[in-house]
CSV table of C-alpha atoms in Angstrom, one decimal:
chain,number,residue,atom,x,y,z
N,299,MET,CA,124.5,78.2,46.6
N,300,ARG,CA,123.1,78.1,50.1
N,301,TYR,CA,120.8,80.8,51.1
N,302,ALA,CA,119.4,81.9,54.6
N,303,LEU,CA,115.9,83.5,54.9
N,304,GLY,CA,114.3,85.5,57.8
N,305,VAL,CA,110.6,84.6,57.6
N,306,GLU,CA,107.7,86.2,59.4
N,307,TYR,CA,104.3,84.6,59.7
N,308,ASP,CA,100.8,84.7,61.4
N,309,GLY,CA,100.4,81.1,62.3
N,310,GLY,CA,96.7,81.4,63.0
N,311,GLY,CA,95.6,79.9,59.7
N,312,PHE,CA,98.2,77.2,59.5
N,313,LEU,CA,98.5,73.6,60.9
N,314,GLY,CA,102.0,74.6,62.1
N,315,TRP,CA,105.5,74.8,60.3
N,316,GLN,CA,106.1,71.3,59.2
N,317,ARG,CA,105.0,70.3,55.7
N,318,LEU,CA,102.6,67.5,55.5
N,319,THR,CA,102.8,66.8,51.9
N,320,LYS,CA,105.6,66.5,49.4
N,321,SER,CA,107.6,69.7,48.4
N,322,GLY,CA,106.1,71.3,45.2
N,323,THR,CA,102.6,70.0,46.1
N,324,PRO,CA,99.9,72.8,46.1
N,325,ASP,CA,99.3,72.8,49.8
N,326,ASP,CA,99.1,75.9,51.9
N,327,THR,CA,97.9,74.4,55.1
N,328,THR,CA,101.5,74.5,56.7
N,329,VAL,CA,104.0,77.4,56.6
N,330,GLN,CA,106.7,75.2,55.2
N,331,ALA,CA,104.6,74.0,52.3
N,332,ALA,CA,103.5,77.6,51.5
N,333,LEU,CA,107.2,78.8,51.5
N,334,GLU,CA,108.5,75.9,49.5
N,335,ASN,CA,105.8,76.2,47.0
N,336,ALA,CA,106.7,79.9,46.5
N,337,LEU,CA,110.4,79.3,46.4
N,338,SER,CA,109.9,76.6,43.9
N,339,SER,CA,108.0,78.8,41.7
N,340,VAL,CA,110.7,81.4,41.8
N,341,ALA,CA,113.4,78.7,40.9
N,342,ASP,CA,111.1,76.8,38.5
N,343,THR,CA,112.3,73.7,40.1
N,344,ARG,CA,111.9,71.9,43.5
N,345,VAL,CA,113.3,73.8,46.5
N,346,ASP,CA,113.4,72.1,50.1
N,347,THR,CA,113.8,74.1,53.2
N,348,ILE,CA,115.1,73.4,56.7
N,349,CYS,CA,114.1,75.9,59.7
N,350,ALA,CA,115.6,76.6,63.0
N,351,GLY,CA,112.7,75.5,64.9
N,352,ARG,CA,109.3,74.0,64.1
N,353,THR,CA,106.2,75.9,65.4
N,354,ASP,CA,102.9,74.2,66.3
N,355,ALA,CA,99.5,75.1,64.9
N,356,GLY,CA,98.4,78.7,65.7
N,357,VAL,CA,101.9,79.8,66.7
N,358,HIS,CA,103.4,82.8,65.1
N,359,ALA,CA,107.0,83.7,64.2
N,360,GLN,CA,108.6,87.1,64.2
N,361,CYS,CA,111.8,85.9,62.4
N,362,GLN,CA,111.9,82.2,61.7
N,363,VAL,CA,115.3,81.3,60.0
N,364,VAL,CA,115.3,79.0,57.0
N,365,HIS,CA,118.1,77.8,54.8
N,366,PHE,CA,117.9,76.2,51.3
N,367,ASP,CA,120.2,75.3,48.4
N,368,SER,CA,119.6,76.2,44.8
N,369,ASP,CA,121.8,76.4,41.6
N,370,VAL,CA,119.4,78.8,40.0
N,371,ALA,CA,120.8,82.3,39.2
N,372,ARG,CA,118.6,84.6,41.4
N,373,THR,CA,119.6,87.6,43.5
N,374,PRO,CA,118.8,87.7,47.1
N,375,ARG,CA,116.3,90.4,46.2
N,376,GLY,CA,114.8,88.3,43.6
N,377,TRP,CA,114.3,85.4,46.0
N,378,LEU,CA,112.9,87.8,48.6
N,379,LEU,CA,110.4,89.5,46.5
N,380,GLY,CA,109.6,86.7,44.2
N,381,ALA,CA,108.8,84.3,47.1
N,382,THR,CA,106.9,87.0,49.1
N,383,ALA,CA,104.7,87.8,46.0
N,384,ARG,CA,103.7,84.1,45.8
N,385,LEU,CA,103.2,83.6,49.5
N,386,PRO,CA,99.7,84.0,51.2
N,387,PRO,CA,99.3,87.4,53.0
N,388,ALA,CA,100.0,85.7,56.4
N,389,VAL,CA,103.6,85.1,55.5
N,390,CYS,CA,106.6,87.1,54.1
N,391,VAL,CA,110.2,86.8,53.6
N,392,ARG,CA,112.0,89.6,55.7
N,393,TRP,CA,115.5,89.1,54.4
N,394,CYS,CA,117.6,86.8,52.2
N,395,GLN,CA,121.3,86.3,52.1
N,396,PRO,CA,123.9,83.8,50.8
N,397,VAL,CA,125.6,81.9,53.6
N,398,ALA,CA,128.4,79.3,53.9
N,399,ASP,CA,127.7,75.9,52.7
N,400,ASP,CA,128.1,74.5,56.2
N,401,PHE,CA,125.6,76.9,57.6
N,402,HIS,CA,122.5,74.9,59.2
N,403,ALA,CA,119.4,76.8,60.3
N,404,ARG,CA,118.8,74.4,62.9
N,405,PHE,CA,122.0,72.9,64.0
N,406,SER,CA,124.0,76.2,63.8
N,407,ALA,CA,121.7,78.1,66.1
N,408,ARG,CA,122.8,78.3,69.7
N,409,ALA,CA,119.6,79.7,71.2
N,410,ARG,CA,115.9,80.3,70.5
N,411,ARG,CA,113.6,82.9,71.9
N,412,TYR,CA,109.9,82.8,72.6
N,413,ARG,CA,107.4,85.5,73.9
N,414,TYR,CA,104.0,84.8,75.2
N,415,THR,CA,101.6,87.6,75.7
N,416,LEU,CA,98.2,87.6,77.4
N,417,VAL,CA,95.6,90.2,78.2
N,418,ASN,CA,94.8,90.0,82.0
N,419,ARG,CA,91.4,91.6,82.4
N,420,LEU,CA,87.7,90.7,82.9
N,421,ALA,CA,86.7,91.0,79.3
N,422,ARG,CA,88.3,89.2,76.4
N,423,PRO,CA,90.3,91.2,73.9
N,424,ALA,CA,88.9,92.3,70.6
N,425,LEU,CA,91.8,94.2,69.0
N,426,GLU,CA,94.9,92.1,68.0
N,427,ARG,CA,93.1,89.0,69.6
N,428,GLN,CA,94.9,86.7,67.1
N,429,TYR,CA,98.2,87.5,68.8
N,430,LEU,CA,96.9,87.4,72.5
N,431,SER,CA,95.9,84.9,75.0
N,432,TRP,CA,93.4,85.9,77.7
N,433,GLU,CA,93.1,85.4,81.4
N,434,ARG,CA,90.2,87.0,83.3
N,435,MET,CA,91.4,86.2,86.9
N,436,PRO,CA,93.8,88.7,88.3
N,437,LEU,CA,97.6,87.7,88.0
N,438,ASP,CA,100.5,88.3,90.2
N,439,ALA,CA,103.1,88.7,87.5
N,440,ASP,CA,105.9,89.4,90.1
N,441,ALA,CA,105.0,86.0,91.7
N,442,MET,CA,105.2,84.4,88.4
N,443,HIS,CA,108.5,86.0,87.7
N,444,ARG,CA,110.0,84.8,90.9
N,445,ALA,CA,108.6,81.2,90.6
N,446,ALA,CA,110.0,80.9,87.2
N,447,GLN,CA,113.6,81.7,88.1
N,448,VAL,CA,114.0,78.1,89.4
N,449,LEU,CA,113.9,76.9,85.8
N,450,LEU,CA,117.1,78.6,84.8
N,451,GLY,CA,120.0,76.4,83.7
N,452,GLU,CA,120.3,72.9,82.5
N,453,ASN,CA,117.4,70.8,83.7
N,454,ASP,CA,115.2,67.9,83.0
N,455,PHE,CA,111.9,69.6,81.7
N,456,GLY,CA,110.0,66.4,81.6
N,457,ALA,CA,107.1,68.0,83.6
N,458,PHE,CA,106.8,70.6,80.7
N,459,ARG,CA,106.8,68.4,77.6
N,460,THR,CA,103.7,67.1,75.7
N,461,VAL,CA,103.4,63.3,75.8
N,462,HIS,CA,103.8,63.4,72.0
N,463,CYS,CA,107.2,65.0,72.2
N,464,GLN,CA,109.6,62.9,70.2
N,465,SER,CA,112.8,64.2,71.7
N,466,PRO,CA,115.1,61.5,73.1
N,467,HIS,CA,115.4,63.2,76.3
N,468,ALA,CA,114.1,66.2,78.2
N,469,MET,CA,117.5,68.1,79.2
N,470,ARG,CA,117.3,71.7,78.1
N,471,ASN,CA,119.4,74.7,79.1
N,472,LEU,CA,117.2,77.6,79.9
N,473,HIS,CA,119.1,80.8,79.6
N,474,ALA,CA,116.6,83.4,80.6
N,475,ILE,CA,113.0,83.7,81.5
N,476,SER,CA,111.1,86.7,82.7
N,477,VAL,CA,107.4,87.7,83.4
N,478,ALA,CA,106.4,91.3,83.5
N,479,ARG,CA,103.3,93.3,83.5
N,480,GLN,CA,102.6,96.1,81.0
N,481,GLY,CA,99.3,97.6,81.9
N,482,GLU,CA,96.7,95.0,81.1
N,483,ARG,CA,99.2,92.8,79.5
N,484,VAL,CA,101.5,90.1,81.1
N,485,ILE,CA,104.4,88.9,78.9
N,486,VAL,CA,106.6,86.0,79.4
N,487,GLU,CA,109.9,85.8,77.6
N,488,VAL,CA,112.0,82.8,77.4
N,489,GLN,CA,115.4,82.0,76.0
N,490,ALA,CA,116.9,78.4,75.8
N,491,ASN,CA,119.4,76.5,73.8
N,492,ALA,CA,116.3,74.3,72.4
N,493,PHE,CA,112.8,73.6,73.5
N,494,LEU,CA,110.7,70.6,73.7
N,495,HIS,CA,107.3,70.0,72.1
N,496,HIS,CA,104.9,72.6,73.9
N,497,MET,CA,107.6,73.4,76.6
N,498,VAL,CA,106.8,77.0,76.5
N,499,ARG,CA,103.1,76.8,76.6
N,500,ASN,CA,103.4,74.2,79.4
N,501,ILE,CA,105.6,76.4,81.5
N,502,VAL,CA,103.2,79.3,81.1
N,503,GLY,CA,100.2,77.2,81.9
N,504,SER,CA,102.0,76.3,85.1
N,505,LEU,CA,103.0,79.9,85.9
N,506,LEU,CA,99.3,81.0,85.3
N,507,VAL,CA,98.4,78.7,88.3
N,508,VAL,CA,100.8,80.5,90.4
N,509,GLY,CA,99.7,83.8,89.3
N,510,ARG,CA,96.1,83.1,90.1
N,511,GLY,CA,97.2,82.3,93.6
N,512,GLU,CA,96.0,78.6,93.4
N,513,ARG,CA,99.7,77.2,94.0
N,514,PRO,CA,102.5,78.8,95.9
N,515,GLU,CA,105.7,80.0,94.2
N,516,ALA,CA,107.6,76.9,95.3
N,517,TRP,CA,105.2,74.7,93.3
N,518,ILE,CA,107.2,75.2,90.1
N,519,ALA,CA,110.4,73.8,91.7
N,520,GLU,CA,108.3,70.8,92.8
N,521,LEU,CA,107.1,70.3,89.2
N,522,LEU,CA,110.7,70.6,87.9
N,523,ALA,CA,112.0,68.1,90.3
N,524,GLY,CA,109.0,65.7,89.9
N,525,ARG,CA,109.2,65.5,86.1
N,526,ASP,CA,105.6,64.5,86.0
N,527,ARG,CA,103.6,66.3,83.3
N,528,THR,CA,100.2,64.9,84.6
N,529,VAL,CA,100.7,67.0,87.9
N,530,ALA,CA,101.6,70.3,86.1
N,531,GLY,CA,99.4,73.1,84.8
N,532,PRO,CA,97.4,72.9,81.6
N,533,THR,CA,98.9,73.7,78.3
N,534,ALA,CA,98.5,77.5,77.4
N,535,PRO,CA,96.6,78.3,74.3
N,536,PRO,CA,98.8,78.9,71.1
N,537,ASP,CA,97.4,82.2,70.3
N,538,GLY,CA,99.8,84.4,72.4
N,539,LEU,CA,102.9,82.5,71.5
N,540,VAL,CA,105.4,84.1,69.1
N,541,PHE,CA,108.8,82.4,68.1
N,542,VAL,CA,110.8,85.6,68.3
N,543,SER,CA,114.0,84.2,66.6
N,544,PRO,CA,116.8,81.8,66.9
N,545,LEU,CA,120.4,83.1,67.6
N,546,TYR,CA,123.6,82.3,65.9
N,547,PRO,CA,127.3,83.1,66.4
N,548,ALA,CA,128.5,86.3,64.7
N,549,GLU,CA,130.7,84.3,62.4
N,550,TRP,CA,127.8,83.6,60.1
N,551,GLY,CA,127.2,87.2,59.4
N,552,LEU,CA,123.5,87.1,59.6
N,553,PRO,CA,121.3,90.3,60.7
N,554,THR,CA,121.7,91.6,64.2
N,555,GLU,CA,118.3,90.4,65.2
N,556,VAL,CA,119.4,86.7,64.9
N,557,THR,CA,123.0,87.2,66.1
N,558,LEU,CA,124.1,86.5,69.6
N,559,PRO,CA,125.3,89.5,71.3
N,560,ALA,CA,129.2,90.0,71.7
N,561,THR,CA,130.4,88.9,75.1
N,562,VAL,CA,132.1,91.5,77.2
N,563,GLY,CA,135.5,90.8,78.8
C-alpha cells in the first residue's frame, strides 16, 4: 500500500530535509531521518520516504507532502498518530491517506509554493523570530513587486541559483510572484513548477536591494538576462522561508490545500 502524508515542521533545529544517514539509524538531525525513524517504529520495519521538494537547513514547511510504501496493516489514523507521537516536537504529520501505486510525491506535483516573511523596522523581532527575517532599512514593497514581475514565465534562472545547485539546467516556470506589505511585515509569495537550490532566497535577496533603493527596478530584468549569480544580490537568510506546499492535479484526491484549483471555462 502506498500512503501520502502532509508533514508540518519547524526547520530551525534541523540540517534540512534530506537524510544524512541510512534509514532507521537513530538520527534526528534532518527532518527526513526523524520522520523515517518514527514511521519505521510504527511499522516495526524499515520505511523509506520521498518528498515533494527538499528544504534547506533552517527552512520550515507548512505542508510538505511525502509518500511511502508499506505492507504493514495500519490505518491512516494509526500512521498519523503513531508517527507524530514518535516525532520531535518540531515535526508533526497533519494528514495521511492511501494513494494510487503510481502516485509520486515529487514527480506528480505540478507546482510548489513558498512564502518569505520579514519584519521591516529598526529593531529586530523578538516574538516569532524563528519564522521571520529582518530588514532594518525602509523597504519599498511596491517597487519590489513591480520588479519581480519580469521573472514570470519560463526563464533561465541561472542568476538565482547557488553554485552548489545540482540541477542539470536552470530553466524553471515561475507561475506567480508577489510582494506585499502588511504593517511592519513584507511578504513575498512565489509559485513555480519547481525551484533551484536557494532560488527563492536569492530572488528575495536581490529584491531587497531594489526595495532599499540601491538598484532600480529594471535591475532584476538585467540579472535575469545576464544569468550571472556573482552580480546578483546576497542570499536571504533561511529563517523567514516557509515551503507552503506542493500542488497536485485533482485526480489524486488529496486534501484541498495541496490540490490545484479547478480551471474556469
